[in-house]
Amino acid sequence: MDDLRDKYIDLIANAGDEASLEDLRVQAVGKKGEISLKMRELGKMTPEERQIMGPKLNALKDEINTALSAKKEALADAALNERLKAEWLDVTLPARDARVGTIHPVSQVIEEVTTIFADMGFSVAEGPQIDTDFYNFDALNIPGHHPARAEMDTFYMHRAEGDNRPPHVLRTHTSPVQIRSMEEHGAPLRIICPGRVYRADYDQTHTPMFHQVEGLAIDKNISMANLKWVLEEFFSAYFGTTVKTRFRASHFPFTEPSAEVDIQCQWKDGSVVVGEGDDWLEVLGSGMVHPKVLAAGGIDPDEWQGFAFGMGIDRIAMLKYGIPDLRAFFDSDLRWLRHYGFASLDVPTIRGGLSR
Ligand code: 2NL
């Protein structure tokens, strides 16, 4: 019996995994196991023998069962320790850098412009980028023979065969949005309309899609003086320094009188600095809204008057952020923008990772 005990205690101690441990259990204390068979033999013994062997066999069975469960637990512990060693994770490591993107400079400038005009009581109006020739041209006092309406400047939408209505156009300015706002809200009105506009033109200083912001203020006693104050207030806030403006007489079909507006600047080794010096830079067209345009928007020109202006967003973005080529906005990748000092572009990296 001692041999039996030693044999199983030894086998259990050397079992490598739970499956072989289970085999041992069946072999020793299972229904037909060695110890169970021995217990069955008790019946054939004399009472004296049984009194000695019975307790011994029971004790042996208990000892083996105890050894089995102790070993089972030890194997489970060992397996857990193996996993803990293999799957160890250092939670004290610093977190990975997030990949940081950045807003496009044109979107950023639209936000800046919107905020500055909002402080002066202007709200933002938006409208379709494809519009009728009425909203894009006629309502703006641009008659059918006007050069701005010539095929070379305007993108016309295709009409179905046999549909003889005038074609829709890709808006060439955001003015149609202002006409729609006049119709919808009437006077008084103070809005700016930022957005994409389209002209069939492509060279160093023109892209077929560009961005414009137009402004419109209609009330009982609006004058060019209000226009000048609003624009100087805007440019000073936008460039972060006092900026003088110069108004030059001009002509637009939708304003009378009309003025082109220059801002004060200085040229310093090939680049321009706004708000100092005695040079001038043309940035904007403006004027008093033509009575015919007010009427087209459903506003009585005998009762109301207003100023309007329009400027290129890409242009003023280039001026503020020192981007010399318009095409950097559209033809380039992030390396270009980084080159021009958009600091928030400088962090797209994974610590110790692949990209930098
Ligand atoms: C330019 C000229 C301008 C306007 C846009 C406007 C809009 C309405 C009525 C009257 Cl609804 N005028 N817009 C007025 C003057 C000039 O833009 O050269 N922009 C870059």
GROMACS .gro file of C-alpha atoms and ligand atoms in nm:
model
  376
    1MET     CA    1   0.000   0.000   0.000
    2ASP     CA    2   0.289   0.233   0.070
    3ASP     CA    3   0.415   0.153  -0.279
    4LEU     CA    4   0.077   0.251  -0.422
    5ARG     CA    5   0.086   0.575  -0.226
    6ASP     CA    6   0.441   0.663  -0.332
    7LYS     CA    7   0.365   0.581  -0.694
    8TYR     CA    8   0.065   0.814  -0.719
    9ILE     CA    9   0.209   1.095  -0.507
   10ASP     CA   10   0.510   1.089  -0.736
   11LEU     CA   11   0.304   1.073  -1.057
   12ILE     CA   12   0.082   1.359  -0.938
   13ALA     CA   13   0.381   1.571  -0.844
   14ASN     CA   14   0.523   1.525  -1.195
   15ALA     CA   15   0.200   1.574  -1.392
   16GLY     CA   16   0.262   1.840  -1.659
   17ASP     CA   17  -0.090   1.956  -1.727
   18GLU     CA   18  -0.453   1.923  -1.623
   19ALA     CA   19  -0.529   1.650  -1.878
   20SER     CA   20  -0.263   1.410  -1.748
   21LEU     CA   21  -0.374   1.494  -1.394
   22GLU     CA   22  -0.727   1.389  -1.485
   23ASP     CA   23  -0.592   1.063  -1.633
   24LEU     CA   24  -0.418   0.995  -1.303
   25ARG     CA   25  -0.734   1.063  -1.105
   26VAL     CA   26  -0.926   0.808  -1.313
   27GLN     CA   27  -0.640   0.558  -1.284
   28ALA     CA   28  -0.621   0.592  -0.903
   29VAL     CA   29  -0.957   0.683  -0.755
   30GLY     CA   30  -1.195   0.655  -1.054
   31LYS     CA   31  -1.469   0.388  -1.049
   32LYS     CA   32  -1.231   0.124  -1.181
   33GLY     CA   33  -0.920   0.284  -1.040
   34GLU     CA   34  -0.654   0.093  -0.852
   35ILE     CA   35  -0.757   0.220  -0.511
   36SER     CA   36  -1.129   0.169  -0.578
   37LEU     CA   37  -1.058  -0.192  -0.676
   38LYS     CA   38  -0.864  -0.241  -0.354
   39MET     CA   39  -1.161  -0.104  -0.159
   40ARG     CA   40  -1.389  -0.351  -0.330
   41GLU     CA   41  -1.164  -0.629  -0.203
   42LEU     CA   42  -1.247  -0.525   0.159
   43GLY     CA   43  -1.564  -0.736   0.128
   44LYS     CA   44  -1.365  -1.052   0.097
   45MET     CA   45  -1.159  -0.979   0.407
   46THR     CA   46  -1.207  -1.093   0.758
   47PRO     CA   47  -1.356  -0.831   0.994
   48GLU     CA   48  -1.017  -0.794   1.164
   49GLU     CA   49  -0.835  -0.735   0.838
   50ARG     CA   50  -1.108  -0.499   0.723
   51GLN     CA   51  -1.082  -0.293   1.040
   52ILE     CA   52  -0.718  -0.228   0.963
   53MET     CA   53  -0.732  -0.198   0.584
   54GLY     CA   54  -1.058   0.003   0.563
   55PRO     CA   55  -0.935   0.318   0.738
   56LYS     CA   56  -0.598   0.289   0.565
   57LEU     CA   57  -0.755   0.278   0.219
   58ASN     CA   58  -0.990   0.565   0.305
   59ALA     CA   59  -0.698   0.772   0.429
   60LEU     CA   60  -0.502   0.690   0.115
   61LYS     CA   61  -0.796   0.789  -0.105
   62ASP     CA   62  -0.827   1.120   0.085
   63GLU     CA   63  -0.454   1.183   0.056
   64ILE     CA   64  -0.458   1.125  -0.319
   65ASN     CA   65  -0.765   1.341  -0.371
   66THR     CA   66  -0.600   1.619  -0.170
   67ALA     CA   67  -0.279   1.585  -0.372
   68LEU     CA   68  -0.481   1.593  -0.695
   69SER     CA   69  -0.660   1.917  -0.610
   70ALA     CA   70  -0.345   2.080  -0.473
   71LYS     CA   71  -0.164   1.994  -0.796
   72LYS     CA   72  -0.459   2.114  -1.004
   73GLU     CA   73  -0.447   2.450  -0.832
   74ALA     CA   74  -0.069   2.470  -0.872
   75LEU     CA   75  -0.098   2.399  -1.245
   76ALA     CA   76  -0.365   2.672  -1.283
   77ASP     CA   77  -0.146   2.919  -1.091
   78ALA     CA   78   0.151   2.836  -1.310
   79ALA     CA   79  -0.056   2.884  -1.625
   80LEU     CA   80  -0.179   3.221  -1.497
   81ASN     CA   81   0.175   3.329  -1.412
   82GLU     CA   82   0.288   3.230  -1.762
   83ARG     CA   83   0.015   3.448  -1.913
   84LEU     CA   84   0.092   3.739  -1.681
   85LYS     CA   85   0.454   3.721  -1.785
   86ALA     CA   86   0.374   3.701  -2.156
   87GLU     CA   87   0.094   3.958  -2.163
   88TRP     CA   88   0.254   4.212  -1.938
   89LEU     CA   89   0.169   4.571  -2.015
   90ASP     CA   90   0.346   4.878  -1.883
   91VAL     CA   91   0.062   5.110  -1.792
   92THR     CA   92   0.310   5.375  -1.680
   93LEU     CA   93   0.429   5.436  -2.039
   94PRO     CA   94   0.323   5.777  -2.176
   95ALA     CA   95   0.021   5.768  -2.407
   96ARG     CA   96   0.067   5.770  -2.785
   97ASP     CA   97   0.052   6.107  -2.951
   98ALA     CA   98  -0.279   6.154  -3.126
   99ARG     CA   99  -0.254   6.240  -3.494
  100VAL     CA  100  -0.352   6.603  -3.501
  101GLY     CA  101  -0.515   6.749  -3.809
  102THR     CA  102  -0.586   7.112  -3.865
  103ILE     CA  103  -0.855   7.328  -4.013
  104HIS     CA  104  -0.790   7.441  -4.372
  105PRO     CA  105  -0.663   7.802  -4.381
  106VAL     CA  106  -0.960   7.907  -4.597
  107SER     CA  107  -1.205   7.762  -4.343
  108GLN     CA  108  -1.010   7.928  -4.064
  109VAL     CA  109  -1.032   8.267  -4.235
  110ILE     CA  110  -1.408   8.221  -4.295
  111GLU     CA  111  -1.444   8.160  -3.921
  112GLU     CA  112  -1.237   8.469  -3.836
  113VAL     CA  113  -1.430   8.690  -4.079
  114THR     CA  114  -1.764   8.557  -3.952
  115THR     CA  115  -1.670   8.628  -3.591
  116ILE     CA  116  -1.558   8.985  -3.661
  117PHE     CA  117  -1.872   9.071  -3.858
  118ALA     CA  118  -2.093   8.897  -3.600
  119ASP     CA  119  -1.959   9.145  -3.344
  120MET     CA  120  -2.089   9.422  -3.570
  121GLY     CA  121  -2.436   9.267  -3.594
  122PHE     CA  122  -2.401   9.075  -3.922
  123SER     CA  123  -2.536   8.723  -3.950
  124VAL     CA  124  -2.426   8.460  -4.200
  125ALA     CA  125  -2.639   8.363  -4.499
  126GLU     CA  126  -2.577   8.065  -4.723
  127GLY     CA  127  -2.734   7.949  -5.048
  128PRO     CA  128  -2.701   7.718  -5.348
  129GLN     CA  129  -2.378   7.700  -5.549
  130ILE     CA  130  -2.580   7.620  -5.860
  131ASP     CA  131  -2.838   7.889  -5.924
  132THR     CA  132  -3.054   8.037  -6.198
  133ASP     CA  133  -2.920   8.302  -6.431
  134PHE     CA  134  -3.186   8.529  -6.280
  135TYR     CA  135  -3.034   8.519  -5.927
  136ASN     CA  136  -2.676   8.521  -6.049
  137PHE     CA  137  -2.715   8.794  -6.317
  138ASP     CA  138  -3.049   8.964  -6.388
  139ALA     CA  139  -3.134   9.042  -6.025
  140LEU     CA  140  -2.790   9.201  -5.998
  141ASN     CA  141  -2.853   9.436  -6.288
  142ILE     CA  142  -2.618   9.239  -6.512
  143PRO     CA  143  -2.799   9.234  -6.846
  144GLY     CA  144  -2.770   8.959  -7.108
  145HIS     CA  145  -2.501   9.138  -7.308
  146HIS     CA  146  -2.271   9.207  -7.012
  147PRO     CA  147  -1.916   9.064  -7.044
  148ALA     CA  148  -1.943   8.888  -6.704
  149ARG     CA  149  -2.214   8.679  -6.864
  150ALA     CA  150  -1.998   8.572  -7.155
  151GLU     CA  151  -1.938   8.200  -7.190
  152MET     CA  152  -1.568   8.227  -7.104
  153ASP     CA  153  -1.628   8.335  -6.745
  154THR     CA  154  -1.933   8.138  -6.642
  155PHE     CA  155  -1.981   7.765  -6.603
  156TYR     CA  156  -2.321   7.674  -6.750
  157MET     CA  157  -2.511   7.364  -6.645
  158HIS     CA  158  -2.633   7.131  -6.916
  159ARG     CA  159  -3.007   7.124  -6.997
  160ALA     CA  160  -3.184   6.820  -7.135
  161GLU     CA  161  -3.231   6.802  -7.515
  162GLY     CA  162  -3.534   7.012  -7.608
  163ASP     CA  163  -3.544   7.196  -7.274
  164ASN     CA  164  -3.508   7.554  -7.388
  165ARG     CA  165  -3.517   7.728  -7.053
  166PRO     CA  166  -3.201   7.929  -6.977
  167PRO     CA  167  -2.935   7.709  -6.820
  168HIS     CA  168  -2.845   7.716  -6.452
  169VAL     CA  169  -2.499   7.845  -6.369
  170LEU     CA  170  -2.232   7.779  -6.109
  171ARG     CA  171  -2.261   8.102  -5.914
  172THR     CA  172  -1.987   8.347  -6.015
  173HIS     CA  173  -2.023   8.542  -5.688
  174THR     CA  174  -2.217   8.498  -5.361
  175SER     CA  175  -2.451   8.787  -5.454
  176PRO     CA  176  -2.741   8.550  -5.545
  177VAL     CA  177  -2.746   8.447  -5.178
  178GLN     CA  178  -2.793   8.813  -5.085
  179ILE     CA  179  -3.083   8.853  -5.330
  180ARG     CA  180  -3.246   8.543  -5.179
  181SER     CA  181  -3.194   8.685  -4.826
  182MET     CA  182  -3.357   9.015  -4.926
  183GLU     CA  183  -3.657   8.824  -5.063
  184GLU     CA  184  -3.681   8.605  -4.754
  185HIS     CA  185  -3.617   8.855  -4.472
  186GLY     CA  186  -3.679   9.201  -4.622
  187ALA     CA  187  -3.529   9.512  -4.466
  188PRO     CA  188  -3.357   9.603  -4.242
  189LEU     CA  189  -3.086   9.346  -4.312
  190ARG     CA  190  -2.725   9.290  -4.210
  191ILE     CA  191  -2.562   8.980  -4.355
  192ILE     CA  192  -2.238   8.839  -4.484
  193CYS     CA  193  -2.227   8.558  -4.738
  194PRO     CA  194  -1.908   8.353  -4.742
  195GLY     CA  195  -1.874   8.063  -4.982
  196ARG     CA  196  -1.741   7.899  -5.294
  197VAL     CA  197  -1.775   8.072  -5.629
  198TYR     CA  198  -1.678   7.957  -5.978
  199ARG     CA  199  -1.529   8.120  -6.285
  200ALA     CA  200  -1.372   7.962  -6.592
  201ASP     CA  201  -1.025   8.096  -6.530
  202TYR     CA  202  -0.698   7.932  -6.436
  203ASP     CA  203  -0.353   8.089  -6.405
  204GLN     CA  204  -0.105   8.203  -6.140
  205THR     CA  205  -0.361   8.422  -5.966
  206HIS     CA  206  -0.692   8.251  -6.059
  207THR     CA  207  -0.843   7.911  -5.981
  208PRO     CA  208  -1.177   7.803  -6.131
  209MET     CA  209  -1.318   7.764  -5.778
  210PHE     CA  210  -1.237   8.025  -5.519
  211HIS     CA  211  -1.393   8.177  -5.208
  212GLN     CA  212  -1.566   8.504  -5.164
  213VAL     CA  213  -1.732   8.688  -4.881
  214GLU     CA  214  -1.987   8.953  -4.961
  215GLY     CA  215  -2.153   9.183  -4.711
  216LEU     CA  216  -2.482   9.367  -4.724
  217ALA     CA  217  -2.632   9.623  -4.484
  218ILE     CA  218  -2.974   9.767  -4.558
  219ASP     CA  219  -3.149  10.022  -4.341
  220LYS     CA  220  -3.311  10.369  -4.354
  221ASN     CA  221  -3.000  10.583  -4.333
  222ILE     CA  222  -2.706  10.375  -4.452
  223SER     CA  223  -2.425  10.566  -4.621
  224MET     CA  224  -2.075  10.518  -4.765
  225ALA     CA  225  -1.947  10.652  -4.430
  226ASN     CA  226  -2.098  10.348  -4.254
  227LEU     CA  227  -1.932  10.129  -4.517
  228LYS     CA  228  -1.591  10.285  -4.457
  229TRP     CA  229  -1.621  10.247  -4.079
  230VAL     CA  230  -1.732   9.883  -4.102
  231LEU     CA  231  -1.449   9.794  -4.342
  232GLU     CA  232  -1.177   9.968  -4.139
  233GLU     CA  233  -1.311   9.803  -3.825
  234PHE     CA  234  -1.304   9.468  -4.004
  235PHE     CA  235  -0.953   9.497  -4.149
  236SER     CA  236  -0.807   9.622  -3.821
  237ALA     CA  237  -0.962   9.329  -3.629
  238TYR     CA  238  -0.861   9.078  -3.898
  239PHE     CA  239  -0.497   9.189  -3.927
  240GLY     CA  240  -0.466   9.276  -3.557
  241THR     CA  241  -0.344   9.631  -3.623
  242THR     CA  242  -0.501   9.960  -3.728
  243VAL     CA  243  -0.548   9.950  -4.107
  244LYS     CA  244  -0.632  10.259  -4.312
  245THR     CA  245  -0.844  10.223  -4.625
  246ARG     CA  246  -0.848  10.418  -4.951
  247PHE     CA  247  -1.164  10.440  -5.163
  248ARG     CA  248  -1.129  10.482  -5.539
  249ALA     CA  249  -1.425  10.550  -5.767
  250SER     CA  250  -1.513  10.244  -5.975
  251HIS     CA  251  -1.801  10.076  -6.148
  252PHE     CA  252  -2.008   9.764  -6.080
  253PRO     CA  253  -2.349   9.698  -6.233
  254PHE     CA  254  -2.500   9.625  -5.887
  255THR     CA  255  -2.380   9.933  -5.695
  256GLU     CA  256  -2.408  10.310  -5.750
  257PRO     CA  257  -2.185  10.481  -5.657
  258SER     CA  258  -1.914  10.212  -5.656
  259ALA     CA  259  -1.570  10.208  -5.503
  260GLU     CA  260  -1.268   9.984  -5.505
  261VAL     CA  261  -1.108   9.970  -5.163
  262ASP     CA  262  -0.735   9.953  -5.097
  263ILE     CA  263  -0.572   9.879  -4.762
  264GLN     CA  264  -0.259  10.043  -4.631
  265CYS     CA  265   0.055   9.832  -4.673
  266GLN     CA  266   0.430   9.826  -4.714
  267TRP     CA  267   0.651   9.606  -4.932
  268LYS     CA  268   0.946   9.453  -4.744
  269ASP     CA  269   1.191   9.245  -4.953
  270GLY     CA  270   0.931   9.104  -5.186
  271SER     CA  271   0.651   9.045  -4.935
  272VAL     CA  272   0.375   9.271  -4.818
  273VAL     CA  273   0.300   9.391  -4.464
  274VAL     CA  274  -0.050   9.523  -4.398
  275GLY     CA  275  -0.124   9.820  -4.170
  276GLU     CA  276   0.200  10.018  -4.214
  277GLY     CA  277   0.376  10.223  -4.480
  278ASP     CA  278   0.226  10.434  -4.758
  279ASP     CA  279   0.158  10.180  -5.031
  280TRP     CA  280  -0.191  10.057  -5.112
  281LEU     CA  281  -0.323   9.711  -5.193
  282GLU     CA  282  -0.655   9.655  -5.368
  283VAL     CA  283  -0.861   9.398  -5.177
  284LEU     CA  284  -1.226   9.475  -5.220
  285GLY     CA  285  -1.511   9.607  -5.434
  286SER     CA  286  -1.803   9.793  -5.281
  287GLY     CA  287  -2.071  10.056  -5.317
  288MET     CA  288  -2.428  10.160  -5.244
  289VAL     CA  289  -2.671   9.891  -5.358
  290HIS     CA  290  -2.823   9.986  -5.695
  291PRO     CA  291  -3.197  10.070  -5.665
  292LYS     CA  292  -3.275   9.809  -5.931
  293VAL     CA  293  -3.101   9.543  -5.721
  294LEU     CA  294  -3.298   9.639  -5.409
  295ALA     CA  295  -3.617   9.617  -5.614
  296ALA     CA  296  -3.515   9.276  -5.754
  297GLY     CA  297  -3.480   9.158  -5.392
  298GLY     CA  298  -3.833   9.286  -5.315
  299ILE     CA  299  -3.714   9.588  -5.113
  300ASP     CA  300  -3.854   9.936  -5.186
  301PRO     CA  301  -3.561  10.156  -5.295
  302ASP     CA  302  -3.757  10.471  -5.207
  303GLU     CA  303  -3.771  10.361  -4.845
  304TRP     CA  304  -3.443  10.174  -4.792
  305GLN     CA  305  -3.083  10.197  -4.897
  306GLY     CA  306  -2.775   9.994  -4.827
  307PHE     CA  307  -2.410   9.928  -4.886
  308ALA     CA  308  -2.257   9.609  -5.024
  309PHE     CA  309  -1.906   9.479  -5.067
  310GLY     CA  310  -1.728   9.172  -5.195
  311MET     CA  311  -1.378   9.038  -5.138
  312GLY     CA  312  -1.175   8.725  -5.206
  313ILE     CA  313  -1.121   8.504  -4.904
  314ASP     CA  314  -0.825   8.320  -5.055
  315ARG     CA  315  -0.661   8.656  -5.117
  316ILE     CA  316  -0.694   8.785  -4.759
  317ALA     CA  317  -0.591   8.442  -4.626
  318MET     CA  318  -0.271   8.465  -4.832
  319LEU     CA  319  -0.208   8.817  -4.702
  320LYS     CA  320  -0.252   8.723  -4.336
  321TYR     CA  321  -0.065   8.393  -4.345
  322GLY     CA  322   0.207   8.483  -4.592
  323ILE     CA  323   0.117   8.238  -4.867
  324PRO     CA  324   0.251   8.378  -5.199
  325ASP     CA  325   0.083   8.136  -5.444
  326LEU     CA  326  -0.291   8.080  -5.462
  327ARG     CA  327  -0.232   7.726  -5.587
  328ALA     CA  328  -0.091   7.628  -5.245
  329PHE     CA  329  -0.453   7.602  -5.128
  330PHE     CA  330  -0.566   7.361  -5.394
  331ASP     CA  331  -0.273   7.183  -5.566
  332SER     CA  332  -0.061   7.109  -5.264
  333ASP     CA  333  -0.031   6.864  -4.982
  334LEU     CA  334   0.028   6.924  -4.614
  335ARG     CA  335   0.402   6.975  -4.659
  336TRP     CA  336   0.330   7.296  -4.841
  337LEU     CA  337   0.112   7.432  -4.567
  338ARG     CA  338   0.366   7.329  -4.303
  339HIS     CA  339   0.629   7.520  -4.498
  340TYR     CA  340   0.422   7.834  -4.455
  341GLY     CA  341   0.407   7.805  -4.080
  342PHE     CA  342   0.080   7.640  -3.991
  343ALA     CA  343   0.216   7.524  -3.657
  344SER     CA  344  -0.065   7.284  -3.576
  345LEU     CA  345   0.035   7.083  -3.884
  346ASP     CA  346   0.367   6.997  -3.724
  347VAL     CA  347   0.254   6.719  -3.493
  348PRO     CA  348   0.117   6.428  -3.697
  349THR     CA  349   0.340   6.155  -3.557
  350ILE     CA  350   0.318   5.839  -3.353
  351ARG     CA  351   0.574   5.830  -3.075
  352GLY     CA  352   0.855   5.599  -3.178
  353GLY     CA  353   0.635   5.493  -3.466
  354LEU     CA  354   0.661   5.477  -3.840
  355SER     CA  355   0.585   5.826  -3.952
  356ARG     CA  356   0.764   6.148  -3.900
  3572NL     C1  357  -1.539   9.252  -5.622
  3572NL     C2  358  -1.670   9.319  -5.629
  3572NL     C3  359  -1.866   9.346  -5.509
  3572NL     C4  360  -2.092   9.354  -5.437
  3572NL     C5  361  -1.981   9.283  -5.466
  3572NL     C6  362  -2.333   9.324  -5.406
  3572NL     C7  363  -2.432   9.236  -5.377
  3572NL     C8  364  -2.561   9.276  -5.384
  3572NL     C9  365  -2.594   9.402  -5.418
  3572NL    C10  366  -2.490   9.487  -5.446
  3572NL    CL1  367  -2.686   9.167  -5.350
  3572NL     N1  368  -2.363   9.450  -5.442
  3572NL     N2  369  -2.204   9.284  -5.400
  3572NL    C11  370  -2.089   9.492  -5.449
  3572NL    C12  371  -1.975   9.555  -5.492
  3572NL    C13  372  -1.862   9.481  -5.522
  3572NL     O1  373  -1.759   9.269  -5.535
  3572NL     O2  374  -1.452   9.288  -5.697
  3572NL     N3  375  -1.521   9.157  -5.534
  3572NL    C14  376  -1.400   9.085  -5.520
   0.00000   0.00000   0.00000
